[in-house]
C-alpha positions as MATLAB code, in Angstrom:
seq = 'MITADEILKFGTFLKPHGIKGELNAQLDYDEMEITDFGCIVIDIDGIFVPFYIDGVRPKSAHTELLHIEGINTEAEAKEFTGKTIYVLRRELPENPESEDNEGFYLSDLVSFRIISDNDSVEIGTIEDFDDSTENALFIVRPSEGSGNHIYIPATDEFITGINPYERTITMNLPEGLTSLN';
ca = [
     -96.732 -142.669  112.769;
     -95.316 -143.518  109.393;
     -94.464 -147.204  108.855;
     -91.978 -148.836  106.349;
     -94.673 -150.228  104.189;
     -96.129 -146.693  103.684;
     -93.043 -145.339  102.031;
     -90.930 -145.701   98.822;
     -87.290 -144.952   98.411;
     -87.023 -141.942   96.120;
     -83.429 -140.996   96.346;
     -80.418 -140.111   98.630;
     -78.889 -137.078  100.097;
     -75.298 -136.637   99.002;
     -73.966 -133.543  100.826;
     -74.596 -130.001  101.722;
     -74.396 -127.346   99.094;
     -73.410 -123.900  100.129;
     -73.928 -122.238  103.523;
     -77.720 -121.789  103.502;
     -78.920 -125.397  104.115;
     -79.314 -126.649  100.632;
     -78.619 -130.376  100.009;
     -77.360 -132.078   96.864;
     -79.751 -135.062   96.309;
     -79.624 -137.895   93.859;
     -83.199 -138.788   92.863;
     -83.991 -142.314   91.495;
     -87.001 -141.399   89.318;
     -86.960 -139.323   86.174;
     -90.679 -139.711   85.501;
     -91.811 -138.178   88.818;
     -90.886 -134.767   90.423;
     -90.116 -134.617   94.082;
     -92.306 -131.488   94.236;
     -95.236 -133.724   93.231;
     -95.240 -135.049   96.883;
     -96.629 -133.234   99.826;
     -93.564 -134.061  101.884;
     -90.426 -136.319  101.960;
     -89.739 -138.809  104.655;
     -86.383 -139.302  106.417;
     -85.354 -141.846  108.963;
     -84.204 -140.060  111.999;
     -83.032 -142.635  114.649;
     -85.433 -145.314  113.454;
     -88.420 -143.053  113.180;
     -89.847 -142.025  109.806;
     -90.153 -138.184  110.022;
     -91.904 -136.042  107.404;
     -90.062 -132.969  106.099;
     -91.375 -130.196  103.628;
     -89.415 -129.028  100.736;
     -89.449 -125.284  100.105;
     -87.131 -125.122   97.260;
     -85.715 -127.212   94.357;
     -83.019 -126.362   91.792;
     -81.567 -128.628   89.159;
     -77.854 -129.324   89.524;
     -77.118 -132.033   87.091;
     -78.929 -134.643   84.907;
     -79.286 -136.857   88.025;
     -79.060 -134.564   90.968;
     -81.147 -131.678   92.367;
     -80.396 -129.085   95.050;
     -83.184 -129.276   97.787;
     -83.972 -126.867  100.490;
     -85.983 -128.333  103.314;
     -88.138 -126.042  105.476;
     -86.387 -125.261  108.784;
     -82.888 -126.317  107.593;
     -80.992 -123.021  107.087;
     -77.380 -123.687  107.798;
     -74.641 -125.890  106.324;
     -74.379 -127.548  109.820;
     -78.036 -128.486  109.796;
     -77.785 -129.804  106.334;
     -74.894 -131.935  107.151;
     -76.930 -134.133  109.510;
     -78.969 -135.377  106.258;
     -75.740 -136.495  104.432;
     -76.025 -140.068  103.239;
     -79.740 -140.466  104.415;
     -82.217 -142.085  102.142;
     -85.118 -139.812  100.816;
     -88.560 -141.599  101.050;
     -91.913 -140.529   99.789;
     -95.384 -141.675  100.794;
     -96.781 -144.489   98.508;
    -100.253 -143.044   98.812;
     -99.060 -139.983   97.039;
     -97.704 -141.860   94.017;
     -99.528 -141.077   90.660;
    -101.620 -143.786   89.324;
     -99.894 -146.006   86.748;
    -100.745 -144.506   83.334;
     -99.680 -147.587   81.430;
    -102.254 -149.847   83.227;
    -105.570 -149.568   81.429;
    -107.635 -150.578   84.537;
    -105.154 -148.858   86.928;
    -104.847 -152.304   88.808;
    -101.296 -152.908   87.781;
     -98.115 -152.660   90.037;
     -95.150 -150.563   90.034;
     -91.887 -152.499   90.520;
     -91.452 -150.320   93.634;
     -94.807 -151.692   94.955;
     -93.283 -155.256   94.824;
     -90.308 -154.513   97.154;
     -90.531 -156.761  100.233;
     -92.764 -159.317   98.446;
     -91.672 -162.989   98.647;
     -91.109 -164.844   95.317;
     -92.603 -168.505   95.216;
     -91.685 -170.874   92.600;
     -94.809 -171.943   90.612;
     -93.176 -175.230   89.745;
     -92.710 -176.646   93.248;
     -94.129 -173.939   95.615;
     -90.756 -173.211   97.134;
     -89.922 -169.792   98.444;
     -86.984 -168.446   96.404;
     -86.388 -165.237   98.435;
     -87.597 -161.775   99.084;
     -87.365 -158.728   96.827;
     -85.097 -156.184   98.274;
     -84.904 -153.827   95.411;
     -85.161 -153.760   91.682;
     -82.849 -152.486   88.746;
     -84.831 -150.707   86.012;
     -81.819 -148.933   84.497;
     -81.932 -151.111   81.310;
     -84.818 -152.155   79.112;
     -85.071 -155.458   80.929;
     -85.961 -154.719   84.642;
     -84.589 -157.107   87.408;
     -85.833 -157.981   90.790;
     -82.893 -157.983   93.279;
     -83.784 -160.943   95.612;
     -82.282 -161.903   98.930;
     -82.448 -165.804   98.757;
     -84.282 -167.567  101.483;
     -81.741 -170.251  101.753;
     -78.081 -170.873  100.618;
     -75.445 -168.199   99.935;
     -75.785 -164.514  101.073;
     -75.466 -163.401   97.397;
     -78.376 -161.659   95.753;
     -80.291 -163.266   92.894;
     -81.207 -161.265   89.890;
     -84.611 -162.288   88.473;
     -86.162 -160.742   85.276;
     -89.269 -158.760   86.288;
     -91.282 -159.675   83.330;
     -94.955 -160.592   82.880;
     -93.671 -163.745   81.012;
     -92.413 -165.333   84.292;
     -95.097 -163.962   86.784;
     -97.984 -166.235   87.123;
     -99.759 -164.558   90.069;
     -99.363 -161.617   92.690;
    -101.099 -161.743   96.040;
    -100.963 -158.341   97.562;
    -102.537 -159.423  100.863;
     -99.874 -162.235  101.474;
     -97.320 -160.043   99.759;
     -96.204 -162.930   97.449;
     -95.444 -163.295   93.783;
     -95.700 -166.623   92.092;
     -93.159 -167.110   89.258;
     -92.526 -169.847   86.727;
     -88.776 -169.398   86.138;
     -86.481 -171.313   83.738;
     -84.556 -174.106   85.437;
     -81.293 -173.008   86.825;
     -82.051 -169.316   86.756;
     -81.854 -168.881   90.589;
     -78.477 -170.519   90.870;
     -76.821 -167.940   88.648;
     -74.886 -165.189   90.466;
];
């Protein structure tokens, strides 16, 4: 059985394309090809189910047309509309930028808790990240207070420690950063 901590969000199915079961998919990563993975994983009624891709065609700069093995009609493809595409973390390529290959991808840190290095207070949990600009940001659900997300720069300058076993990141953040919305 595949669990949530074994997968990484890779994209989203938009809508069927044509009548032969192809799906229009928006993929989140330009540096990795979906065909580099043995399978994709889809949440079907709360269960993570593997599916195998038997065809990929480019559609635009940010979308591809995928054909999933066993999905052969528009009606079957329609069931996937809006569903998140996941891949297995164990199939991710090693980080080429890390000299000792002991570094972390931003995606590895999703669901980690951020702890303030200054006062050991839990700031919140990383729900996602935004790496669409040169300065990547953690999107954090705060532990207390308003329901608004906090955007924290994902920079080595602020990170003082990462504990993968406790799934925590210790950060030394500038005063007032977490109160910005």
